[in-house]
Coordinates of C-alpha atoms in Angstrom, one line a residue:
M1 CA -56.4 35.4 -18.0
S2 CA -55.0 36.1 -14.4
L3 CA -54.4 34.5 -11.4
S4 CA -55.4 35.5 -7.8
L5 CA -53.0 36.2 -5.1
K6 CA -54.5 33.2 -3.6
T7 CA -53.6 30.7 -5.9
V8 CA -50.2 32.2 -6.9
G9 CA -49.4 31.6 -3.1
K10 CA -50.8 27.9 -3.1
R11 CA -48.7 27.4 -5.9
S12 CA -45.9 28.8 -4.6
R13 CA -46.3 26.3 -1.9
Y14 CA -46.6 23.5 -3.8
L15 CA -43.5 24.0 -5.8
I16 CA -41.5 24.7 -2.0
G17 CA -43.0 21.4 -0.8
G18 CA -42.5 19.4 -3.8
C19 CA -38.8 20.8 -4.1
A20 CA -38.1 20.1 -0.1
L21 CA -39.8 16.3 -0.9
L22 CA -37.2 15.9 -3.6
L23 CA -34.3 17.2 -1.5
I24 CA -35.5 14.6 1.0
L25 CA -35.8 11.8 -1.4
L26 CA -32.3 12.6 -2.9
L27 CA -30.4 13.1 0.5
A28 CA -32.2 9.6 1.1
T29 CA -30.9 7.9 -1.6
V30 CA -27.6 9.3 -1.9
R31 CA -25.1 9.1 0.6
V32 CA -22.0 11.7 0.3
R33 CA -18.6 10.7 1.3
L34 CA -15.9 13.7 1.8
T35 CA -12.2 12.8 2.0
G36 CA -10.7 16.7 1.5
H37 CA -8.8 15.4 -0.9
F38 CA -10.9 17.4 -3.8
E39 CA -9.9 15.3 -6.6
G40 CA -13.0 16.5 -8.3
I41 CA -16.9 15.2 -8.2
F42 CA -17.1 11.4 -8.6
V43 CA -20.7 9.8 -8.8
L44 CA -20.7 6.0 -8.1
T45 CA -23.2 3.2 -7.6
G46 CA -24.0 2.5 -3.9
D47 CA -24.5 -0.2 -1.6
S48 CA -26.9 1.0 1.5
S49 CA -28.4 4.1 -0.5
L50 CA -28.9 4.2 -4.5
L51 CA -25.8 6.6 -5.6
T52 CA -22.6 7.8 -3.8
L53 CA -21.4 11.4 -4.0
Q54 CA -17.6 11.8 -3.4
D55 CA -14.3 13.7 -4.1
D56 CA -11.9 10.9 -4.6
L57 CA -11.9 7.5 -6.1
R58 CA -9.7 4.8 -4.6
L59 CA -8.7 1.2 -6.6
G60 CA -11.6 -0.7 -6.1
E61 CA -13.9 1.8 -6.9
E62 CA -13.7 2.5 -10.3
K63 CA -15.9 -0.4 -10.9
K64 CA -18.8 1.6 -9.6
L65 CA -18.1 4.4 -11.0
L66 CA -21.0 6.4 -13.2
Y67 CA -20.0 9.8 -13.7
S68 CA -16.9 12.0 -13.1
L69 CA -15.7 15.6 -13.5
L70 CA -11.9 15.9 -12.7
R71 CA -10.3 19.4 -11.3
F72 CA -7.3 20.8 -13.1
D73 CA -4.6 21.1 -10.2
V74 CA -2.5 24.1 -11.1
L75 CA -0.2 23.3 -8.2
R76 CA 0.5 20.3 -9.8
W77 CA 1.2 21.7 -12.8
F78 CA 3.5 24.1 -11.6
R79 CA 5.2 21.5 -9.7
N80 CA 5.7 19.6 -12.5
T81 CA 7.2 22.2 -14.9
R82 CA 10.1 22.9 -12.2
S83 CA 13.6 21.7 -13.4
H84 CA 15.8 19.4 -12.2
A85 CA 19.4 19.0 -12.8
A86 CA 19.9 17.0 -15.7
G87 CA 20.1 13.3 -15.0
Q88 CA 19.7 13.3 -11.3
P89 CA 17.3 11.7 -9.3
Y90 CA 14.5 13.4 -7.5
L91 CA 11.6 12.6 -5.4
E92 CA 8.3 14.2 -5.7
Y93 CA 5.2 13.1 -3.4
D94 CA 1.3 14.4 -2.8
W95 CA 0.3 13.7 1.0
H96 CA -3.2 14.1 2.7
V97 CA -2.2 14.2 6.6
R98 CA -5.8 14.5 7.6
D99 CA -6.3 10.8 6.6
G100 CA -2.6 9.4 5.9
S101 CA -2.9 8.9 2.0
G102 CA -0.8 9.6 -1.0
Y103 CA 1.6 8.4 -2.9
V104 CA 5.9 9.1 -3.6
K105 CA 7.4 8.7 -7.0
N106 CA 11.0 8.3 -7.2
N107 CA 12.3 9.5 -10.5
S108 CA 15.3 8.1 -11.9
G109 CA 16.3 11.6 -13.7
S110 CA 16.7 9.4 -16.9
G111 CA 12.9 8.3 -17.7
Q112 CA 12.6 5.4 -15.0
K113 CA 10.2 6.0 -12.6
L114 CA 9.1 4.0 -9.0
L115 CA 5.5 4.5 -7.6
T116 CA 4.7 3.8 -4.2
C117 CA 1.0 4.3 -3.0
F118 CA -0.2 4.4 0.0
S119 CA -3.6 3.6 1.5
R120 CA -5.4 4.5 -1.8
F121 CA -7.3 1.1 -1.7
L122 CA -10.4 -0.7 -0.8
D123 CA -9.6 -3.9 1.2
D124 CA -11.3 -7.4 0.8
A125 CA -13.8 -6.1 3.2
G126 CA -14.6 -3.0 1.5
Q127 CA -12.9 -0.6 4.1
T128 CA -10.2 2.2 3.3
S129 CA -6.8 2.0 5.6
R130 CA -5.4 5.4 6.6
G131 CA -1.4 5.5 7.2
L132 CA 1.6 3.9 6.1
F133 CA -0.2 0.7 3.9
V134 CA 1.3 0.0 0.6
G135 CA -1.4 -0.1 -1.6
G136 CA -4.1 1.5 -4.3
G137 CA -3.5 3.7 -7.2
L138 CA -2.8 7.1 -8.2
P139 CA -5.6 9.7 -7.3
P140 CA -7.4 11.0 -10.7
H141 CA -5.9 14.2 -10.8
A142 CA -2.5 12.8 -11.2
R143 CA -3.2 10.2 -13.6
G144 CA -5.2 12.7 -15.8
S145 CA -8.4 10.6 -15.8
E146 CA -10.7 8.4 -13.7
A147 CA -9.4 5.2 -15.8
V148 CA -7.0 3.4 -14.1
T149 CA -3.9 2.0 -15.6
M150 CA -3.7 -1.3 -12.9
N151 CA -0.2 -2.0 -13.4
E152 CA 0.5 1.3 -12.1
T153 CA -0.7 0.8 -8.5
G154 CA 0.9 -0.1 -5.6
M155 CA 4.5 -0.7 -6.1
A156 CA 4.9 -0.2 -9.6
Y157 CA 8.0 0.7 -12.1
Y158 CA 8.1 2.4 -14.8
D159 CA 11.1 1.8 -18.0
G160 CA 10.5 4.6 -20.0
K161 CA 8.0 2.4 -22.3
R162 CA 5.9 0.6 -19.9
W163 CA 4.6 0.2 -15.9
F164 CA 5.6 -3.4 -14.4
H165 CA 3.6 -4.1 -11.3
L166 CA 5.8 -4.8 -7.9
W167 CA 3.6 -5.0 -4.9
C168 CA 0.0 -5.3 -4.2
N169 CA -2.1 -4.2 -1.7
V170 CA -0.3 -5.4 1.1
N171 CA -1.7 -8.3 3.8
E172 CA -1.0 -6.7 7.0
A173 CA -2.2 -8.0 10.2
I174 CA -1.9 -8.5 13.7
S175 CA -3.5 -10.9 16.1
P176 CA -3.2 -11.8 19.8
A177 CA -1.2 -14.5 21.0
S178 CA -4.3 -16.6 22.6
D179 CA -5.9 -16.9 19.5
S180 CA -3.8 -16.5 16.1
T181 CA -7.2 -17.0 14.0
K182 CA -8.6 -13.4 15.5
S183 CA -6.7 -11.4 13.2
V184 CA -7.0 -7.7 13.2
Y185 CA -6.5 -5.9 10.1
P186 CA -5.2 -2.1 9.3
S187 CA -8.8 -0.7 8.1
S188 CA -10.1 -1.5 11.8
W189 CA -7.2 0.2 13.7
E190 CA -7.9 3.3 15.2
F191 CA -5.9 5.8 13.0
L192 CA -4.3 8.8 15.3
G193 CA -2.6 10.7 12.8
S194 CA -0.1 11.3 10.3
G195 CA 2.6 13.5 9.3
I196 CA 5.4 14.5 7.0
L197 CA 8.6 15.0 9.2
S198 CA 10.8 16.5 6.4
A199 CA 10.4 16.5 2.6
S200 CA 12.6 17.4 -0.4
D201 CA 13.8 16.5 -4.0
R202 CA 16.3 14.1 -2.2
Q203 CA 14.7 12.2 0.8
I204 CA 11.3 12.0 2.0
V205 CA 9.9 10.9 5.8
L206 CA 6.5 10.2 6.6
E207 CA 4.8 8.9 9.7
S208 CA 1.4 7.6 10.5
R209 CA 0.3 6.6 14.1
H210 CA -2.6 4.0 15.2
R211 CA -3.8 2.4 18.2
I212 CA -4.8 -1.7 18.5
V213 CA -6.7 -3.4 21.0
L214 CA -5.7 -6.9 21.8
D215 CA -7.2 -9.0 24.6
G216 CA -8.1 -5.8 25.9
V217 CA -4.9 -4.1 26.1
P218 CA -4.2 -1.1 24.0
L219 CA -0.9 -1.0 21.7
L220 CA 0.4 1.9 20.3
M221 CA 1.8 1.6 16.5
D222 CA 4.1 4.2 15.0
R223 CA 5.0 4.0 11.5
H224 CA 7.6 5.3 9.1
A225 CA 8.4 5.4 5.6
I226 CA 11.4 6.7 4.3
F227 CA 12.3 7.4 0.3
L228 CA 15.7 8.3 -0.5
A229 CA 16.2 9.6 -4.6
G230 CA 17.3 7.3 -7.1
E231 CA 17.4 3.9 -4.4
P232 CA 14.4 1.4 -5.8
Y233 CA 13.3 1.0 -2.6
V234 CA 10.7 2.3 0.6
I235 CA 12.1 1.6 3.9
L236 CA 9.3 1.0 6.4
S237 CA 10.0 1.1 10.4
I238 CA 7.0 -0.2 12.1
K239 CA 7.3 0.1 15.8
I240 CA 5.0 -1.4 18.4
S241 CA 4.2 -0.6 21.7
N242 CA 2.1 -1.5 25.2
S243 CA 0.4 1.4 26.4
G244 CA -1.7 -0.7 28.8
T245 CA -1.0 -2.1 32.6
Q246 CA -1.0 -5.8 31.9
Q247 CA 1.2 -7.5 29.0
V248 CA -0.1 -8.8 26.1
G249 CA 0.9 -11.7 23.6
Y250 CA 0.5 -10.9 19.8
H251 CA 1.5 -12.3 16.0
Y252 CA 2.9 -9.4 13.5
L253 CA 2.4 -10.6 10.2
Y254 CA 3.2 -8.8 6.7
G255 CA 2.7 -10.5 3.2
D256 CA 1.6 -9.7 -0.1
E257 CA 0.5 -11.9 -3.8
P258 CA 2.3 -9.4 -5.4
W259 CA 1.3 -10.0 -8.9
L260 CA 4.7 -9.4 -10.0
G261 CA 5.0 -8.3 -13.6
D262 CA 1.2 -7.8 -14.8
F263 CA -1.4 -6.9 -12.8
G264 CA -3.8 -9.5 -11.3
S265 CA -1.7 -12.8 -12.8
S266 CA 1.1 -15.1 -10.5
R267 CA 1.3 -17.2 -13.6
G268 CA 5.0 -16.3 -14.1
N269 CA 6.0 -15.5 -9.8
V270 CA 8.2 -18.1 -7.8
G271 CA 10.2 -17.4 -5.3
W272 CA 14.1 -16.5 -4.7
V273 CA 16.6 -16.2 -1.8
R274 CA 20.5 -14.8 -2.1
D275 CA 21.6 -18.3 -3.4
R276 CA 19.0 -19.9 -5.0
L277 CA 15.3 -20.4 -6.4
Y278 CA 12.0 -21.5 -4.8
L279 CA 10.0 -23.1 -7.6
Y280 CA 7.7 -24.8 -4.8
E281 CA 5.9 -23.9 -1.6
G282 CA 8.8 -23.8 1.3
A283 CA 9.8 -22.4 4.7
I284 CA 12.8 -19.8 3.9
D285 CA 15.4 -20.2 6.7
T286 CA 15.1 -16.5 8.2
A287 CA 18.5 -17.2 10.7
K288 CA 20.4 -17.7 7.0
Y289 CA 18.6 -15.4 5.1
S290 CA 17.6 -11.6 5.6
Y291 CA 15.7 -11.1 2.3
A292 CA 13.6 -12.7 -0.3
G293 CA 11.7 -11.6 -3.1
M294 CA 9.7 -12.9 -6.1
Y295 CA 10.9 -13.4 -9.6
D296 CA 8.3 -13.1 -12.8
M297 CA 10.5 -16.0 -15.0
G298 CA 8.0 -18.8 -15.2
N299 CA 8.0 -21.6 -13.0
P300 CA 9.6 -24.6 -14.9
A301 CA 8.6 -27.2 -12.3
I302 CA 5.0 -26.8 -13.9
G303 CA 6.8 -26.2 -17.6
A304 CA 6.7 -22.1 -17.7
N305 CA 8.6 -20.7 -20.7
S306 CA 10.5 -17.8 -19.3
R307 CA 10.1 -15.9 -22.5
E308 CA 6.2 -15.1 -22.0
F309 CA 7.0 -13.5 -19.4
T310 CA 8.5 -10.2 -18.1
G311 CA 11.7 -10.8 -15.8
V312 CA 11.1 -8.1 -13.2
A313 CA 11.5 -9.0 -9.2
N314 CA 10.8 -7.6 -6.2
F315 CA 12.3 -7.8 -2.7
I316 CA 11.8 -7.6 0.9
E317 CA 14.5 -7.3 3.4
W318 CA 14.3 -7.4 7.0
L319 CA 17.3 -5.3 9.0
G320 CA 18.1 -5.7 12.4
D321 CA 18.1 -8.3 15.2
N322 CA 13.9 -8.7 14.6
R323 CA 13.8 -11.8 12.7
P324 CA 10.5 -13.2 11.5
E325 CA 9.7 -16.6 13.4
L326 CA 8.4 -17.9 9.6
A327 CA 8.6 -17.0 6.3
Y328 CA 7.5 -18.6 3.2
F329 CA 6.3 -19.0 -0.3
S330 CA 2.8 -20.2 -0.8
N331 CA -0.2 -20.5 -3.4
S332 CA -2.5 -19.5 -0.3
D333 CA -2.5 -17.1 2.3
G334 CA -1.9 -18.4 6.5
R335 CA -0.8 -22.0 5.3
Y336 CA 2.2 -23.7 3.4
A337 CA 3.8 -27.3 2.2
P338 CA 7.3 -27.9 3.3
E339 CA 9.5 -28.1 0.3
S340 CA 9.9 -31.8 0.7
A341 CA 6.2 -32.2 -0.7
R342 CA 7.0 -31.1 -3.7
V343 CA 4.1 -28.3 -4.5
P344 CA 5.1 -26.5 -7.4
L345 CA 3.9 -22.6 -7.2
D346 CA 1.5 -23.0 -9.7
S347 CA -1.5 -20.4 -8.2
P348 CA -2.4 -18.4 -11.5
D349 CA -2.9 -15.5 -9.2
N350 CA -2.2 -16.3 -5.1
R351 CA 1.1 -16.9 -5.1
V352 CA 2.1 -15.5 -1.9
I353 CA 5.1 -14.7 0.1
F354 CA 4.5 -14.3 3.9
L355 CA 6.5 -13.0 7.0
Q356 CA 5.4 -13.9 10.6
W357 CA 6.6 -12.5 13.9
G358 CA 5.3 -14.2 17.1
P359 CA 4.2 -15.3 19.5
K360 CA 5.9 -11.8 21.4
V361 CA 5.0 -11.0 24.7
L362 CA 5.1 -6.9 25.9
Q363 CA 5.0 -5.8 29.4
P364 CA 3.5 -2.4 29.8
G365 CA 5.8 0.4 28.4
Q366 CA 7.9 -2.4 26.3
S367 CA 8.2 -1.8 22.6
E368 CA 9.4 -3.9 19.6
C369 CA 10.6 -2.7 16.3
Y370 CA 10.5 -4.2 12.9
T371 CA 12.3 -2.7 10.2
L372 CA 11.7 -4.0 6.7
V373 CA 12.7 -2.7 3.1
I374 CA 10.5 -3.2 0.1
G375 CA 11.4 -2.8 -3.2
M376 CA 12.2 -3.8 -6.9
A377 CA 15.5 -6.1 -7.4
A378 CA 17.3 -6.2 -10.7
S379 CA 17.9 -9.4 -12.8
D380 CA 21.0 -10.7 -13.2
A381 CA 22.0 -12.2 -16.4
K382 CA 25.2 -14.1 -15.0
N383 CA 24.0 -16.2 -12.5
G384 CA 20.0 -16.5 -13.3
L385 CA 18.9 -14.7 -10.1
P386 CA 17.9 -11.4 -9.1
G387 CA 20.0 -9.1 -7.4
K388 CA 18.9 -7.1 -4.3
P389 CA 20.3 -3.2 -4.2
A390 CA 22.5 -2.3 -1.4
I391 CA 20.5 -0.2 1.3
A392 CA 22.0 3.0 2.1
L393 CA 21.3 3.0 5.8
D394 CA 21.2 0.4 8.2
Y395 CA 19.3 -0.2 11.1
N396 CA 20.7 2.3 13.7
G397 CA 20.9 4.8 10.8
I398 CA 17.2 4.4 9.9
Q399 CA 16.7 5.1 14.0
R400 CA 18.7 8.1 14.2
L401 CA 17.5 9.8 10.9
I402 CA 13.5 9.3 12.1
E403 CA 14.6 11.3 15.4
Q404 CA 16.3 13.9 13.7
S405 CA 13.7 14.8 11.5
R406 CA 11.3 14.5 14.1
R407 CA 13.2 17.7 15.5

């Protein structure tokens, strides 16, 4: 049986029309999200669309994953086969300048590692930050799988056998002094770009830039992260400048519920400063202390047994003269009870440490700089308190290093 050319032509038109209709339906139901990271192909259940097709997978998206095809990273394989001097610490990193995201691994040279991820997570509103904001997990190619080891996220420590969670996705915000409840979070800050100012096996300096509008006044924020090989911390320098023509007042907030020890749990976390523990909610005297942290030892005030917990500790230090006006430990964000009220740190998943500056006032052209050191502390068996590592650079040395890296 033969078909006429007219019949064939009609069927061809039907076929083309059907394919076009299928393509239209596909585009209407699939949202394509390309970051330029090219980690592979990932198909996720969508929100406004039926499916989302993207080239990377960030922390918080793994529960929606339906299908993945990872890329094989030849360059990464080559980097990992490079030899380093035996027993000597070294740094390795992956940074995407275009959207300000990536990670740094600080290798001890003897098997231990400190991992810090930046802007590789979705915040509580399901939005993505861009720039030097601690949080998220390794990209899929660095894990070798789409599966996420949750302890290996944010800032984490590997002791040669297992990962310990140190810091989670940062809780950072800025708010107008006129109404401190109107917090503006990093995912809504305008991202102006990022850069790798210097990078070697021994030292890395990263940069990100942002614009924020408070009460109609534009603020510029310059952020820098400094890593030194073998040092169990990252130095964060945060400069806020008034680029408008009117003065502006603001509060600046930095904190975390770190889920210290094991991701998702605060059960063993208590507070600590130089000479004592905090077993109850309370304020930290920032005139007396220049650092504080949390310690996964169990809280004896609620009958917790220290043998059930990891014993790891973290710390955050504020350098220079710009000390926080308020710092506290609590079971919830944004409020705390005075220590005299004897409210124990007992939240199973939300024991927090917060620092707050302000209210501050910036005149046009004026700037304020906040320098923080965030990392891991060592447990000291002699007095039962963690020990903060010595910081290799002081405030002035940090500013000089940033300026030298710009040249």
